[in-house]
Structure formats: C-alpha cells, structure tokens
Amino acid sequence: MDFEDTPEEAEFRAEVQAWLKANAPKNASANAFSADLNEAEALKIAKEWQAKKADARYAKITWPREIGGMGGTPIQNVIYSQEEAKYALPGGFFDIGLGMCIPTLLTHGTPEQAERYTKPALYGEEIWCQLFSEPAAGSDLAGIRTRAEKDGDEWVVNGQKIWTSGAHYSDYGILVTRSNPDVPKHKGLTFFFLDMKTPGVEVKPIKQISGGANFNEVYFTDVRIPDSQRLGAEGDGWKVSLTTLMNERAAIGGGGGALGSDELLKLFRGIEMHDGPAINNMAVRERLADWYVQGQGLKYTRFRSLTALSKGETPGPENSIGKAVSAPRGQDYTSFALELMELGGMITDPDLAPLKAGFQSGWLFAPAMRIAGGTDEILKNIIAERVLGLPGEIRVDKDTPFNELPTGH
Amino acid sequence: MNFDFSDDQKLLKDQANKFLQDKCDLTVVRRILDGDELYEADVWKGIVEMGWTGTAIPEEYGGIGLGHLELCMIAEELGRSLAPVPFSSSVYLATEALLIAASEDQKQKYLPALAAGEMIGTLALNEGTQAATPRTIKASYSGGKISGTKLPVPDGDIANFAVVAVKTGSGSDEGAISLAVVDLTGEGVTRTPVTTLDPTRNLSNITFDNAPAELVGAEGSGWSTIRQVLDRAAVLTAFEQVGGADAALNTAKEYALGRYAFGRPIASFQAIKHKLADMYIKNELARSNSYYGAWALSTNAPDLPAAAAGARIAATDAFNFAAKENIQTHGGMGFTWEFDCHLFYRRAKLLSVSLGSALSWKDKLVSELEKRNAA
C-alpha cells in the first residue's frame, strides 16, 4: 500500500510536466477562470490551449490515435489532469462535446460525419452542447416533449430545452426529441445533432438564484433538421441517449470544491463567539471534524478508484458516492460558516467578508450542486439499484402511450 | 497509486472469512449471549492455531512477523462475524502496549506467550462511567504494588494479565500516569464479570489490593504510551466496525428484498432504498478512512494520530448507523430476541465506546489539525 506512481506512470508524469512547462501560457495561473476574466476572454485562451493540446495528442488521451487521441490509459488521463490543474487554465468548454457528444456521434453517426466533426471538436474550433433536459423532464429524461415531425427528408422540431450548459457559445448540439407520442415514452424518441445557428433556434440565459447565468433555455420554433443528421433509427432515441449518458458516468470526480477543511479551520480560528474563539467551542470542533472526515473519506475513495485504474481495472461501485456526499456537505459547512459570522454572514461584499465572500457564494450556489448531474435522491436510487441490487421503481408509465400519461407542472 | 491491500493480504482476509463463517456463525455468537461462557474457546483456539495472535509480533518474540496491514484484514472479518473472543484486548491493546513500552525482559516474557495463545492480556484503563483521563485515573502504584479499582476492563475475567494505567505522581497531569503489568490470577486481585449491553464480550470489575505489579516503560510515560496504543487500536477497531457495518447492511438488504408489504418487496420503496444507500455511503467513507489509517499505522506515519481519529470517527458513525437502521428496516421483528439484529446493535455500541467516545476523538482530531496548521 502506497501513494506512489508506478515507474511507467512516473515516466508519463515527467513527460507531461515537461510538456506543460514548455507549452502552458506563461502567466497561466493568473488566467484562472474566475470573475476577473470574462467568458469571451476565457474562451479565447481555452481555444488556443485546446489546439495546442490536440496537436500534442493530450486533448483526448484515451481516444485511439486514428481519431487524434493518444491511445493512452485512463490513469494517464488522470495524471495529465492532475498536472494541468496546477496551471489553473480556463477549461470546461470542451468537456461536454468531447466527453459525450462526439462519442455519441462516433457510435451512431456515419464515417463521414465522424470525420467531419471530430477534429474541429478536438481542436476546440467547434464547441458542442447537449440538449436533453426540459422543463417537464429532469430526472425523468424520457418524459421529454420537444416534438419532431417528419416532413420529407427533413424533421420539423418545436419545443423547449432547459439547463443547457454552454448553449450560448456552442456551434453544434445533440438533441433528443419526441417523434411519436402515441407509443410508450421510451419508444417514441428520436435523436439528432444540429447546427446551433439553424433558423428557429433561440438561446436565452437562465438567471439563477446565485445571480449568475451558467445555463440556458433553448427554444425550437419550426427548426428544420435534415434526416441525415438523425443518430440511430427513428424511435431509438432512448437507446442513443444511454450511449451519451454512459460516457458521462465514465468520469471520476475531481478533487472537490475550492473550500476545504483548512479554510474552515482558518475561519473558525478568526471568529469570536460569546465564550471565545469559535475553534475552542466543542460544538464547532465536532462539526469541523465531521466535515474533515467526510472530505478525507471522499479523497481516499477516489484513491481507491485510481488504484483500480492504475491496475488496468474498472473502478468499483465506491466511485458512485462522490457527489451524494460532497454536495450536501458543501451546503452544510457553508451554511454553518455563515451562522458563525452572525449578521455579518449576510455580507456578500468580497472586501468585507472572509475569503472574498467565498462562504456566501458557496452557500448560494450549493442548492445547484445537489441537483445538477443527478439529484441527491436520484443518486441514492442509483446506489440502491445498481450497487445494492434493490428493485427499481414500480413504473406506472412504462406501457402507457406517452400522450395518455397524466401531466402536472 | 497503489492504495489497496495486496493480493496476499486479501487472501488472508478470505481465509479469515471462511474460518469464521465455518466456526463462528451467529448461532455460535448467540450461545455466548445466552450462556455462561465468557468467550468462545474453540474459536479462540482456532485463531491461535492460525497464528493470528502473533500477526504483528516480530519473529524474534515468537510472532509471525507479518504486520499491521495483515492485522487489519483479520480485524475486518472478526468484526463482520461478531466473534465472541478476547482478540482486541489481547492483540490490539495488551500486545501493542508491550511492543511500544515494555523492557526487553518483559517482551521476552509476554510476547511469545501472547503469540502462542498461552496468555491473554488486556489494558485496564477506565474507572467508572466516565472518560479515562489523567484526572479520573485513581488506581495507584508504589513499591511494586498497585491498589484501586478498574471498571470496566475489557475481557478482564478472561485475561491472565493486564497492563494497568496507574497514578505514580501527585498531580493530575499526564506525567502522573504510568503503566504497570499485573498478573490477574495472582494475589491481591479480585475480579467479577459485570452485566453489560453486549453479553457476547466480557467486561470485568477488577479490584487491586496491593497486587504485585511491575512498571511498563518509564515512570510518568504511561499516558504517552496509552495515546499511541489507542491510535493503533483505533485503526484496528475501525476495521472491525467496517466489517460489522457491512454485515449489518447485508442483513438489512436481504430482509428488505424478502419482506413484502403493500403488495411489493419493501426494498422497492424509496424510503428503504435511500436508507440502505445512506448505509452504503457511510460504509464506504469509513472503509476509505480506515484504509488511510491502515497505511499510516503500517508505516508509522507522522499523520497516524489524525489518520486514526479519521478512521475511528467514520467507522463508529458507519457501524452505529447501520446497526440501528438495520433494526428499523426489520420493523417489529428487528426488536425480537430471536432475530439477530440486536447482536449488531449491541456490538456497534461496544466498539463505539471502547476506546473513547466519538466526541473525544473529534476533539482530538481538530487538535491535530490545529497542530498541523500552526496559527
């Protein structure tokens, strides 16, 4: 038992370090993707960087060399990410495209389509988004209502998508639609990809409770998509969606949020309570210990998964607990930190609140973490069903035609 | 990254699992619960024959000289089986105390006997229903004799000898505490089993009246040794808790799959599914913290005190939660003597309070974090 790289891993890490040192922008860490850098600036830096990475085959380490990857292993991918993270480069613009959209296209598209779209995505020249969730279909994705009707060699799409990350700067999107409402819901879906500049596509940012706008609504009004951009057979959209989602789950979570136990300790040391510094109060100490131990538990669970990757094995089910723990934990400790600041906990002025008001912004964003990418409840269902083997929900909507299902909000 | 046990260590775990399934299923645990025996002597004999008692004892002292990682594997299986044997007292406490602090003569006298199962040891720390601290330890040593009362002493009616925490100085600071080894079968020792919440493990009320004793380690160094012993035992006990929590989760799962209500298995209700998912999450957090504790223990890392506390806190939480929610999942049947749920509930509480409360470990953990991040 140790935390060391194998000789092969150490060699790869050294190569990566040398390459990053020679190629990463000189002032990289100053370019951290933060409020100081607007999105257009961040995107410009990110695109240049992505092209450099693609040339060196670091853009998709695990992809085969024939399509521009490195033919590397999952653990090499992790090592690269660990090293690149030290440079705090703006990122995240290409993850959906390269992680989910292009793999779906590679599986279900024609060789010509794969050829046409893979390289520009790899080089960051074209960005992709994923048009899945709808106002009436979140956790229950197969309940989507955006309608696709066939008209000759084309499909006409009407409806609305929501929570689409990056739609406003994306060039292409993958889209799941309802092509037949007369059959049960999983059977009436059809999957497409489309140019986001197609007439009738309208992207509107969603203003969040945190004030920011990380996601969009996307409206479709008589949007015409050629049948040649259908992925999978008509009615097979659910099966194609599962390919996309499977790729989403292949990732191993990162290192957790920006605020850790060290920041909490610092805060608790600096805050006065009625009986002295907060850190001397046993109730405060107990909570800090709990959050520290949860954080350590996540860290070493990740290490167990990395060990499996390092041995060339698939990580075990322990990998599934990450967000179910980290999201509620983040909400708990930011909330507690605000309580300790008493009325001052309300202050969001970065010059007046500790850590540039990081606990305040963390608390305001925390509800999103418990919902995005699978709610706490859905994640526990997944653990219960896939890890523990408990029965799935009894489905009342499985065999009923979609247009006969009861609807609410 | 190689944050896992080796294939050999896992093989040892499998062997331990098979032995305990074969010789120590829950009907055997129940015999100790319902009867007058203090422990399961046949299981203990088998454990000794397989050399488990000498796992971390160097070969020069008659052990098999493996190490603490191997001991962790055995501990997880002992925890899973709820084995009614004095393993933790003799191996995690007495043996470790002697390995840390004993003189060469004492090591020669006790360690080979412990490894061979000819002796069973324990650590006598607590005095009454409160934490053991330099302020609450009143048993005293002078001139080669100890007097006072230790209550409760784990496996105190089974052990041949005890390493006893005694007062040798006048103050109430750590330097006033020493350790002394006492023959529990000798003169001046009166011991009586006490009734406890977990009758599958012995707790004893021991009175020393000028009982002959010999200091272990330098006078006044007792508390420092105790701290080290508790760190080591915390990691090993965490593995017992991880094993127990895993078994409790499996019991709950099997019952929920087989029990039907409202026309469907109760395992199909989200209230039950989420409960079991919560158990799984806590168990994995406990396992991962325990692995880190095992690494720190086996390498004697400077981070051992924090690592041990982390393992202890997470594993205590996991086993307590799994044990109580296992009963809840069973409904009324979980409250019957006939069902096994209470065996886990009892053992979870015993392990939870054995080495100091979760609260005191949390306090200690934060002290370690404060030291690491000196203000």
PDB file of C-alpha atoms in Angstrom, chain B residues 31 46 86 88 90 132 135 137 167 173-174 216 239 251 261 269 281 301 310 320 322 332 344 346:
ATOM      1  CA  ARG B  31     -24.518 -19.340  22.550  1.00  0.00           C
ATOM      2  CA  GLY B  46      -8.505 -21.972  16.072  1.00  0.00           C
ATOM      3  CA  PRO B  86     -10.838 -11.542  23.510  1.00  0.00           C
ATOM      4  CA  SER B  88      -8.966  -6.949  20.535  1.00  0.00           C
ATOM      5  CA  SER B  90      -5.085  -9.180  23.857  1.00  0.00           C
ATOM      6  CA  ALA B 132     -10.306   7.688  31.312  1.00  0.00           C
ATOM      7  CA  ARG B 135      -7.705  13.304  36.183  1.00  0.00           C
ATOM      8  CA  ILE B 137      -7.351   7.610  36.982  1.00  0.00           C
ATOM      9  CA  LYS B 167      -1.132   7.076  39.154  1.00  0.00           C
ATOM     10  CA  ASP B 173      -1.279  15.940  34.567  1.00  0.00           C
ATOM     11  CA  GLU B 174      -0.191  13.351  32.026  1.00  0.00           C
ATOM     12  CA  VAL B 216       5.996  -0.959  31.863  1.00  0.00           C
ATOM     13  CA  PHE B 239     -11.716  -2.364  10.545  1.00  0.00           C
ATOM     14  CA  THR B 251     -28.660  -8.291   6.693  1.00  0.00           C
ATOM     15  CA  ALA B 261     -45.803  -5.163   2.229  1.00  0.00           C
ATOM     16  CA  PHE B 269     -39.748   1.638  -1.531  1.00  0.00           C
ATOM     17  CA  ILE B 281     -22.248   5.705   1.645  1.00  0.00           C
ATOM     18  CA  ALA B 301       3.488   7.908   9.608  1.00  0.00           C
ATOM     19  CA  GLY B 310     -10.477   9.827  11.000  1.00  0.00           C
ATOM     20  CA  ASN B 320     -23.798   2.716  14.719  1.00  0.00           C
ATOM     21  CA  ALA B 322     -26.012   0.520  10.032  1.00  0.00           C
ATOM     22  CA  GLY B 332     -41.025  -5.198  14.831  1.00  0.00           C
ATOM     23  CA  PHE B 344     -25.090  -5.894  15.710  1.00  0.00           C
ATOM     24  CA  ARG B 346     -25.003  -4.293  20.879  1.00  0.00           C
TER      25      ARG B 346
END
